[in-house]
Coordinates of C-alpha atoms in Angstrom, one line a residue:
Chain A
M1 CA 46.0 5.3 -31.5
K2 CA 46.5 1.9 -33.2
R3 CA 49.8 1.6 -31.3
L4 CA 48.1 2.4 -28.1
G5 CA 45.7 -0.4 -28.9
C6 CA 48.7 -2.8 -29.5
L7 CA 50.1 -1.9 -26.1
A8 CA 46.8 -2.5 -24.4
L9 CA 46.6 -5.9 -26.1
C10 CA 50.0 -6.8 -24.9
L11 CA 48.9 -5.9 -21.3
L12 CA 45.8 -8.0 -21.7
L13 CA 47.8 -11.0 -23.0
L14 CA 50.2 -10.6 -20.1
T15 CA 47.4 -10.6 -17.5
G16 CA 45.8 -13.5 -19.4
C17 CA 49.0 -15.6 -19.2
A18 CA 49.2 -15.0 -15.4
G19 CA 45.5 -15.9 -14.9
G20 CA 43.6 -18.9 -16.5
D21 CA 40.9 -21.0 -14.8
P22 CA 42.0 -21.4 -11.2
G23 CA 39.3 -24.1 -10.7
Q24 CA 37.4 -24.7 -7.5
T25 CA 38.7 -26.8 -4.7
V26 CA 37.2 -28.5 -1.7
Q27 CA 39.0 -30.2 1.2
I28 CA 37.3 -33.0 3.2
F29 CA 38.2 -35.7 5.6
A30 CA 36.7 -39.0 4.6
M31 CA 37.7 -42.7 4.3
D32 CA 40.1 -42.1 7.2
T33 CA 42.2 -39.6 5.2
L34 CA 42.4 -36.1 3.7
M35 CA 40.9 -35.5 0.3
E36 CA 41.3 -32.5 -1.9
L37 CA 39.1 -32.3 -5.0
T38 CA 39.6 -29.7 -7.8
A39 CA 37.3 -29.2 -10.7
Y40 CA 37.6 -26.8 -13.6
G41 CA 35.1 -25.2 -15.8
S42 CA 31.7 -23.5 -15.4
Q43 CA 30.2 -26.5 -13.5
A44 CA 33.1 -26.8 -11.0
Q45 CA 31.1 -26.0 -7.9
D46 CA 28.2 -28.4 -8.8
A47 CA 30.8 -31.0 -9.6
L48 CA 32.5 -30.7 -6.2
D49 CA 29.1 -30.8 -4.3
V50 CA 28.2 -34.1 -6.1
A51 CA 31.7 -35.5 -5.5
V52 CA 31.6 -34.8 -1.8
A53 CA 28.2 -36.5 -1.5
E54 CA 29.5 -39.5 -3.5
V55 CA 32.6 -39.9 -1.3
N56 CA 30.5 -39.7 1.9
G57 CA 28.1 -42.2 0.5
L58 CA 30.9 -44.6 -0.3
D59 CA 32.4 -44.2 3.1
T60 CA 29.1 -45.2 4.6
L61 CA 29.0 -48.3 2.5
L62 CA 32.6 -49.4 2.6
S63 CA 34.4 -48.4 5.8
A64 CA 35.4 -51.2 8.0
Q65 CA 35.8 -48.7 10.8
R66 CA 32.3 -47.3 10.7
E67 CA 29.6 -49.0 12.8
D68 CA 26.9 -48.4 10.2
S69 CA 28.7 -49.5 7.1
E70 CA 27.7 -52.5 4.9
I71 CA 31.2 -54.0 5.3
T72 CA 30.9 -53.8 9.1
A73 CA 27.5 -55.6 8.8
V74 CA 29.2 -58.3 6.6
N75 CA 32.0 -58.7 9.2
R76 CA 29.5 -59.0 12.1
R77 CA 27.3 -61.5 10.3
G78 CA 30.3 -63.5 9.2
A79 CA 31.5 -63.8 12.8
D80 CA 28.2 -65.5 13.5
G81 CA 28.5 -67.8 10.5
A82 CA 25.7 -66.0 8.7
A83 CA 25.5 -64.4 5.2
A84 CA 24.8 -60.6 4.9
Q85 CA 22.9 -58.7 2.3
V86 CA 24.7 -55.7 0.7
S87 CA 23.8 -53.2 -2.0
E88 CA 24.5 -54.0 -5.7
E89 CA 27.4 -51.5 -5.7
T90 CA 29.1 -53.1 -2.7
G91 CA 28.5 -56.6 -4.2
E92 CA 30.0 -55.7 -7.5
L93 CA 33.0 -54.0 -5.8
L94 CA 33.6 -57.0 -3.6
T95 CA 33.4 -59.3 -6.7
R96 CA 35.9 -57.2 -8.6
T97 CA 38.3 -57.0 -5.7
L98 CA 38.2 -60.7 -5.0
E99 CA 39.1 -61.3 -8.7
L100 CA 42.2 -59.1 -8.2
C101 CA 43.0 -61.0 -5.0
A102 CA 43.0 -64.2 -7.0
D103 CA 44.9 -62.7 -9.9
T104 CA 47.6 -61.5 -7.6
E105 CA 47.6 -64.9 -5.9
G106 CA 46.8 -63.4 -2.5
A107 CA 49.3 -60.6 -2.5
L108 CA 46.2 -58.5 -2.2
D109 CA 43.9 -59.9 0.4
I110 CA 40.8 -58.1 1.7
T111 CA 40.6 -60.4 4.7
I112 CA 43.8 -58.9 6.2
H113 CA 41.5 -57.0 8.6
P114 CA 42.1 -59.0 11.8
A115 CA 45.9 -58.8 11.3
M116 CA 45.8 -55.1 10.8
Q117 CA 43.7 -54.9 14.0
A118 CA 46.1 -57.1 15.9
W119 CA 49.1 -54.8 15.0
G120 CA 47.1 -51.8 16.1
F121 CA 47.1 -50.1 12.7
Y122 CA 43.4 -49.1 13.1
S123 CA 43.5 -47.8 16.7
G124 CA 47.0 -46.4 16.8
E125 CA 47.7 -48.6 19.8
Y126 CA 50.6 -50.4 18.2
R127 CA 51.9 -53.8 19.3
I128 CA 53.7 -56.8 18.0
P129 CA 51.6 -59.9 18.0
E130 CA 53.0 -63.1 19.5
R131 CA 54.0 -66.0 17.4
E132 CA 50.9 -68.0 18.3
E133 CA 48.6 -65.1 17.6
L134 CA 50.3 -64.7 14.2
S135 CA 49.9 -68.4 13.4
R136 CA 46.1 -68.1 14.3
L137 CA 45.8 -65.0 12.1
Q138 CA 47.5 -66.7 9.1
K139 CA 44.8 -69.3 9.2
Q140 CA 42.1 -66.7 9.4
V141 CA 43.3 -64.5 6.6
D142 CA 42.1 -66.1 3.3
Y143 CA 40.1 -64.2 0.7
A144 CA 39.2 -67.5 -1.0
L145 CA 36.8 -68.2 1.9
V146 CA 34.7 -65.1 1.1
S147 CA 31.9 -65.8 -1.3
V148 CA 29.8 -63.2 -3.1
E149 CA 26.7 -64.1 -5.1
G150 CA 25.0 -61.0 -6.3
T151 CA 24.2 -59.1 -3.2
T152 CA 24.7 -61.9 -0.7
V153 CA 28.1 -62.1 1.0
S154 CA 29.2 -65.0 3.2
T155 CA 32.4 -65.7 4.9
Q156 CA 33.7 -68.4 7.2
G157 CA 34.5 -66.0 10.0
Q158 CA 36.8 -63.8 7.9
T159 CA 36.5 -60.0 8.3
I160 CA 36.9 -57.7 5.3
D161 CA 38.7 -54.4 4.8
L162 CA 38.4 -52.6 1.5
G163 CA 41.0 -50.0 2.5
A164 CA 43.4 -51.2 -0.3
V165 CA 40.8 -50.3 -3.0
G166 CA 38.3 -47.8 -1.5
K167 CA 40.0 -44.6 -2.4
G168 CA 40.9 -45.8 -5.9
Y169 CA 37.3 -46.9 -6.5
A170 CA 36.0 -43.5 -5.1
A171 CA 38.3 -41.7 -7.6
D172 CA 36.9 -43.7 -10.5
R173 CA 33.3 -42.9 -9.4
I174 CA 34.0 -39.2 -9.1
V175 CA 35.7 -39.2 -12.5
A176 CA 32.8 -41.1 -14.1
I177 CA 30.2 -38.6 -12.6
W178 CA 32.2 -35.6 -13.7
R179 CA 32.5 -36.9 -17.2
E180 CA 28.7 -37.4 -17.3
M181 CA 28.3 -33.8 -16.1
G182 CA 30.6 -32.6 -18.9
V183 CA 33.6 -31.7 -16.7
T184 CA 36.7 -32.1 -18.8
S185 CA 39.4 -31.2 -16.4
G186 CA 39.9 -32.1 -12.7
L187 CA 42.5 -33.2 -10.2
L188 CA 41.8 -35.5 -7.2
Y189 CA 44.1 -36.0 -4.2
L190 CA 42.6 -38.8 -2.1
G191 CA 45.1 -39.3 0.7
G192 CA 48.1 -39.6 -1.5
N193 CA 46.3 -41.2 -4.4
I194 CA 46.2 -38.8 -7.4
H195 CA 43.7 -39.0 -10.2
C196 CA 43.8 -36.6 -13.1
L197 CA 40.7 -36.1 -15.3
G198 CA 41.4 -35.1 -18.9
A199 CA 44.2 -32.6 -19.4
K200 CA 45.0 -29.4 -17.5
P201 CA 42.6 -26.5 -18.3
D202 CA 45.2 -25.1 -20.7
G203 CA 45.3 -28.4 -22.6
S204 CA 48.7 -29.5 -21.4
D205 CA 49.5 -32.8 -19.6
W206 CA 49.3 -33.1 -15.9
A207 CA 52.6 -33.6 -14.0
V208 CA 52.5 -35.8 -10.9
S209 CA 55.6 -36.2 -8.7
I210 CA 56.3 -39.3 -6.6
R211 CA 57.3 -38.5 -3.0
D212 CA 60.8 -39.4 -1.8
P213 CA 60.2 -41.2 1.5
N214 CA 63.7 -40.3 2.7
E215 CA 63.2 -36.6 2.3
S216 CA 60.0 -34.9 3.6
N217 CA 59.7 -32.5 0.8
G218 CA 61.7 -34.3 -1.8
I219 CA 60.6 -36.2 -4.9
L220 CA 61.9 -39.3 -6.7
A221 CA 60.5 -38.6 -10.2
T222 CA 57.7 -36.9 -12.1
V223 CA 55.3 -38.6 -14.5
T224 CA 53.3 -36.7 -17.1
G225 CA 50.0 -37.6 -18.8
R226 CA 46.3 -37.2 -18.8
D227 CA 43.3 -39.3 -17.7
M228 CA 45.6 -41.2 -15.3
A229 CA 45.7 -42.4 -11.8
V230 CA 49.0 -42.3 -9.9
V231 CA 48.9 -44.3 -6.7
T232 CA 51.8 -45.0 -4.3
S233 CA 52.1 -47.5 -1.5
G234 CA 55.0 -47.3 0.9
G235 CA 56.0 -48.6 4.3
Y236 CA 56.8 -45.0 5.3
Q237 CA 53.2 -43.9 5.1
R238 CA 52.1 -45.6 8.4
Y239 CA 54.5 -47.3 10.8
F240 CA 55.7 -47.5 14.4
E241 CA 59.1 -48.3 15.8
E242 CA 59.9 -50.6 18.7
N243 CA 63.5 -51.4 19.9
G244 CA 64.9 -49.6 16.9
I245 CA 62.9 -51.7 14.4
R246 CA 60.3 -50.2 12.1
Y247 CA 57.0 -52.0 11.6
H248 CA 55.0 -50.7 8.7
H249 CA 51.3 -51.2 7.8
I250 CA 51.6 -53.2 4.5
L251 CA 51.2 -56.7 5.9
D252 CA 52.1 -59.7 3.8
P253 CA 48.8 -61.7 3.9
E254 CA 50.7 -65.0 4.0
T255 CA 52.7 -64.2 7.1
C256 CA 50.6 -61.4 8.6
V257 CA 53.8 -59.4 9.3
P258 CA 55.0 -56.3 7.5
A259 CA 56.1 -57.2 3.9
N260 CA 59.8 -57.2 3.7
N261 CA 60.8 -57.8 0.1
G262 CA 63.1 -54.8 -0.5
A263 CA 60.5 -52.3 -1.5
V264 CA 60.5 -48.7 -0.2
S265 CA 57.6 -47.6 -2.3
V266 CA 55.6 -48.7 -5.3
T267 CA 53.7 -46.3 -7.6
V268 CA 51.2 -47.7 -10.1
I269 CA 50.1 -45.5 -13.0
G270 CA 47.1 -46.4 -15.2
S271 CA 43.6 -45.4 -16.2
S272 CA 41.7 -47.1 -13.4
G273 CA 42.1 -45.8 -9.9
F274 CA 40.7 -49.0 -8.5
T275 CA 43.3 -51.1 -10.2
C276 CA 46.2 -48.8 -9.4
D277 CA 45.2 -48.6 -5.7
A278 CA 44.8 -52.4 -5.4
L279 CA 48.0 -53.2 -7.3
S280 CA 50.2 -50.7 -5.4
T281 CA 49.6 -52.7 -2.3
A282 CA 49.9 -56.1 -4.0
L283 CA 53.1 -55.3 -5.9
F284 CA 54.7 -54.0 -2.8
V285 CA 54.0 -57.3 -1.1
M286 CA 55.3 -59.3 -4.1
G287 CA 58.8 -57.6 -4.2
L288 CA 60.4 -56.4 -7.3
D289 CA 60.8 -59.7 -9.1
G290 CA 57.2 -60.8 -8.5
A291 CA 55.9 -57.3 -9.4
A292 CA 57.9 -57.3 -12.7
A293 CA 56.6 -60.7 -13.6
Y294 CA 53.0 -59.6 -12.8
W295 CA 53.5 -56.5 -14.9
R296 CA 54.8 -58.5 -17.9
G297 CA 51.5 -60.4 -17.8
H298 CA 49.4 -57.2 -17.6
R299 CA 51.5 -54.6 -19.4
D300 CA 48.6 -53.1 -21.2
E301 CA 46.8 -52.3 -18.0
F302 CA 49.3 -50.3 -16.0
D303 CA 52.8 -49.0 -15.5
M304 CA 54.8 -48.9 -12.3
V305 CA 57.7 -47.2 -10.6
Y306 CA 59.4 -49.4 -8.0
Y307 CA 61.8 -47.8 -5.5
T308 CA 64.0 -50.4 -3.8
E309 CA 66.0 -50.3 -0.6
D310 CA 69.2 -50.2 -2.5
G311 CA 68.2 -46.7 -3.8
I312 CA 67.4 -47.8 -7.4
L313 CA 64.2 -46.6 -9.2
W314 CA 62.9 -49.3 -11.5
Y315 CA 60.3 -48.2 -14.0
T316 CA 58.3 -50.0 -16.7
S317 CA 59.0 -49.4 -20.4
G318 CA 55.6 -47.7 -20.9
L319 CA 56.9 -44.7 -18.9
Q320 CA 60.1 -44.3 -20.9
D321 CA 59.0 -41.0 -22.6
R322 CA 57.0 -39.5 -19.7
L323 CA 59.0 -40.1 -16.6
E324 CA 61.6 -37.6 -15.4
L325 CA 63.9 -38.9 -12.6
R326 CA 65.3 -36.6 -10.0
R327 CA 68.9 -35.7 -10.9
G328 CA 71.4 -38.1 -9.5
L329 CA 68.9 -40.9 -8.9
E330 CA 69.8 -44.3 -10.6
G331 CA 66.9 -45.5 -12.8
R332 CA 66.6 -48.8 -14.5
A333 CA 63.9 -49.8 -17.1
L334 CA 62.0 -53.0 -16.8
T335 CA 61.1 -54.6 -20.1
Chain B
M1 CA 52.1 19.2 -42.8
K2 CA 53.2 18.5 -39.3
K3 CA 55.2 15.3 -39.1
Q4 CA 53.8 12.8 -36.5
G5 CA 56.2 12.0 -33.6
F6 CA 57.4 8.5 -32.9
M7 CA 55.0 8.2 -29.9
T8 CA 52.5 10.4 -28.3
T9 CA 52.8 11.5 -24.6
G10 CA 50.1 9.1 -23.6
E11 CA 51.8 6.1 -25.4
I12 CA 55.1 6.9 -23.7
A13 CA 53.4 7.1 -20.3
M14 CA 51.7 3.7 -20.9
L15 CA 55.0 2.1 -22.1
V16 CA 56.8 3.4 -19.0
G17 CA 54.0 1.9 -16.9
V18 CA 54.3 -1.5 -18.7
V19 CA 58.1 -1.5 -18.2
I20 CA 57.8 -0.7 -14.5
A21 CA 55.2 -3.4 -14.0
L22 CA 57.4 -6.0 -15.8
A23 CA 60.4 -4.9 -13.8
V24 CA 58.5 -5.4 -10.5
W25 CA 57.1 -8.8 -11.8
L26 CA 60.5 -10.1 -12.8
L27 CA 62.7 -8.6 -10.0
F28 CA 60.6 -8.8 -6.9
P29 CA 61.6 -11.8 -4.7
R30 CA 59.1 -14.6 -5.4
G31 CA 59.0 -15.7 -1.8
T32 CA 57.3 -12.5 -0.7
G33 CA 53.6 -12.8 -0.3
S34 CA 53.6 -16.5 0.7
R35 CA 50.9 -17.4 3.2
V36 CA 50.4 -20.2 5.6
I37 CA 46.8 -21.5 5.5
V38 CA 45.5 -23.5 8.4
T39 CA 42.3 -25.5 7.9
R40 CA 40.4 -27.6 10.5
S41 CA 38.0 -30.2 9.3
G42 CA 38.1 -28.7 5.9
E43 CA 37.3 -25.1 7.1
E44 CA 39.8 -22.3 7.0
A45 CA 40.9 -21.5 10.6
G46 CA 43.7 -19.1 10.0
R47 CA 45.9 -17.4 7.4
Y48 CA 49.4 -16.1 8.2
D49 CA 52.3 -14.4 6.5
L50 CA 55.1 -16.9 6.0
E51 CA 57.7 -14.1 6.4
T52 CA 56.4 -13.0 9.8
P53 CA 57.7 -15.1 12.7
A54 CA 54.8 -16.5 14.8
Q55 CA 54.0 -19.3 17.2
M56 CA 50.4 -20.5 17.9
T57 CA 48.4 -23.3 19.2
V58 CA 46.0 -24.8 16.7
L59 CA 43.0 -26.7 18.2
G60 CA 42.1 -29.7 16.0
A61 CA 39.2 -32.1 15.9
N62 CA 38.9 -34.9 18.5
D63 CA 40.4 -32.6 21.2
F64 CA 43.9 -32.8 19.6
S65 CA 46.0 -29.7 19.4
L66 CA 49.4 -28.7 17.9
T67 CA 51.8 -25.9 18.0
L68 CA 52.5 -24.2 14.7
V69 CA 55.8 -22.3 14.4
I70 CA 56.5 -19.9 11.5
E71 CA 60.2 -18.8 11.3
D72 CA 62.8 -18.1 8.7
G73 CA 60.3 -18.3 5.9
Q74 CA 59.2 -21.8 6.9
A75 CA 56.4 -23.4 8.9
H76 CA 56.6 -26.5 11.0
V77 CA 54.7 -28.3 13.8
E78 CA 56.7 -27.9 17.1
D79 CA 54.6 -30.4 19.0
S80 CA 51.3 -32.2 18.9
T81 CA 49.0 -34.1 21.2
C82 CA 47.9 -36.5 18.5
P83 CA 49.0 -40.2 18.7
D84 CA 51.0 -40.7 15.6
L85 CA 53.0 -37.4 15.5
I86 CA 53.5 -37.5 11.8
C87 CA 52.8 -33.8 11.6
Q88 CA 55.5 -33.1 14.3
H89 CA 58.0 -35.2 12.4
H90 CA 57.3 -33.5 9.0
A91 CA 60.0 -31.3 7.7
P92 CA 59.4 -27.6 7.5
I93 CA 57.3 -26.4 4.5
S94 CA 58.0 -23.3 2.5
H95 CA 57.0 -23.9 -1.2
D96 CA 53.7 -23.2 -2.7
G97 CA 51.5 -26.3 -2.4
E98 CA 53.4 -28.0 0.3
A99 CA 51.3 -29.2 3.3
I100 CA 51.6 -30.8 6.7
I101 CA 48.6 -32.9 7.5
C102 CA 47.5 -34.0 11.0
L103 CA 44.9 -36.7 10.3
P104 CA 43.8 -37.3 13.9
G105 CA 43.2 -33.6 14.4
Q106 CA 42.0 -33.0 10.9
V107 CA 44.3 -30.1 10.6
V108 CA 46.0 -29.1 7.3
I109 CA 48.8 -26.5 7.3
S110 CA 49.7 -25.5 3.7
V111 CA 51.7 -22.9 1.9
E112 CA 50.1 -20.7 -0.7
G113 CA 52.1 -18.4 -3.0
G114 CA 55.8 -18.0 -3.6
R115 CA 58.1 -20.6 -5.2
R116 CA 56.5 -23.8 -6.4
H117 CA 57.8 -27.3 -7.2
G118 CA 57.2 -28.2 -10.8
A119 CA 54.4 -30.8 -10.5
D120 CA 50.7 -30.3 -10.2
A121 CA 50.4 -33.0 -7.4
V122 CA 52.5 -35.3 -5.4
S123 CA 51.7 -39.0 -4.9
G124 CA 52.8 -40.9 -1.9

């Protein structure tokens, strides 16, 4: 009978290995993208409900494409030369983002909005702006002319788009709320931005792959870790082609044309979704040399994987032990 | 005193059951049982066997529609009325967790079950 018990135990262990906490997942369309949120543990369903409400609330505050958002109100008032009142949350987020704009010397610029509009990246009605129009846009795009004092935002006719930081900020908010609720494991997919809360339910590290833009279902590398955001920006994510030339959506704020510094995609890995989101765009604009120099000044804050047009995958030394490159791919460490 | 056998009949039957279950688990092709899940605006709109060829029109949000084709154990979008056609240009999907997303139509076509890439998520 004891042996029968042993066999039964083996069976139980087998089924146990195959099972585990499957978590609860919800899929929503918000912030102009698809989001998939997964929470684990006994509070998973409550956690998802709260997260969906949070994302929808942030969309209402921050979207430059929604008529009723605070950012749209700022943009309208700014066009009339007037200041706008925003919530404390929006004011704080704008302040933080403007600090990053300055720190990246304008490689990130939240006033890129009119240029994005001119290229048709909001409407999908793509066009190439004429030289004169570009010249006008270059004068208009300047984050330094936006001023935030508490909840008062004034511009000199600039219009704002927080698209480069919105999803990262939303991920940080969800993670903070889930931590307060006692959720210790979760996985967020916010339109290509990944954010891992804690470790996997079985206690092991999360594994997040980086998409290979040249192969629809291929990957460049896989990074492992816990409590990390993994955010990728690439010209392949949104673009149009005209006369055989590809025009992508990551515009260089200085020229207002698609950034062309040899980058295919840039992945930023760190603890803050906001920082990773903002920097993935800025580092793409900077090009490899500029991005490497920036990282050297902020190496405690993030790591990056930089895929260049010559097919080389550059990665920062902090990833040395937790990045696995696809077989056959040439990788070089940045130190 | 009667000497006890190595195993009783019940134990042997149970062991045979375990061996058969293990054999099925190890030898049965992993691809079998894969499903194609179609969601529209976050709600499930259909669930299909990846191994059964099919072609269907999926009505998305904002009056967009696309043609989903399942053949040779893969799913792809044959054509779409959406403006950016990213879904149409996406390579066929067949691995667990892979997805084709049509943002304008808020349609997600994903594969569930079967072989899986190693990672928990893909950034990009």
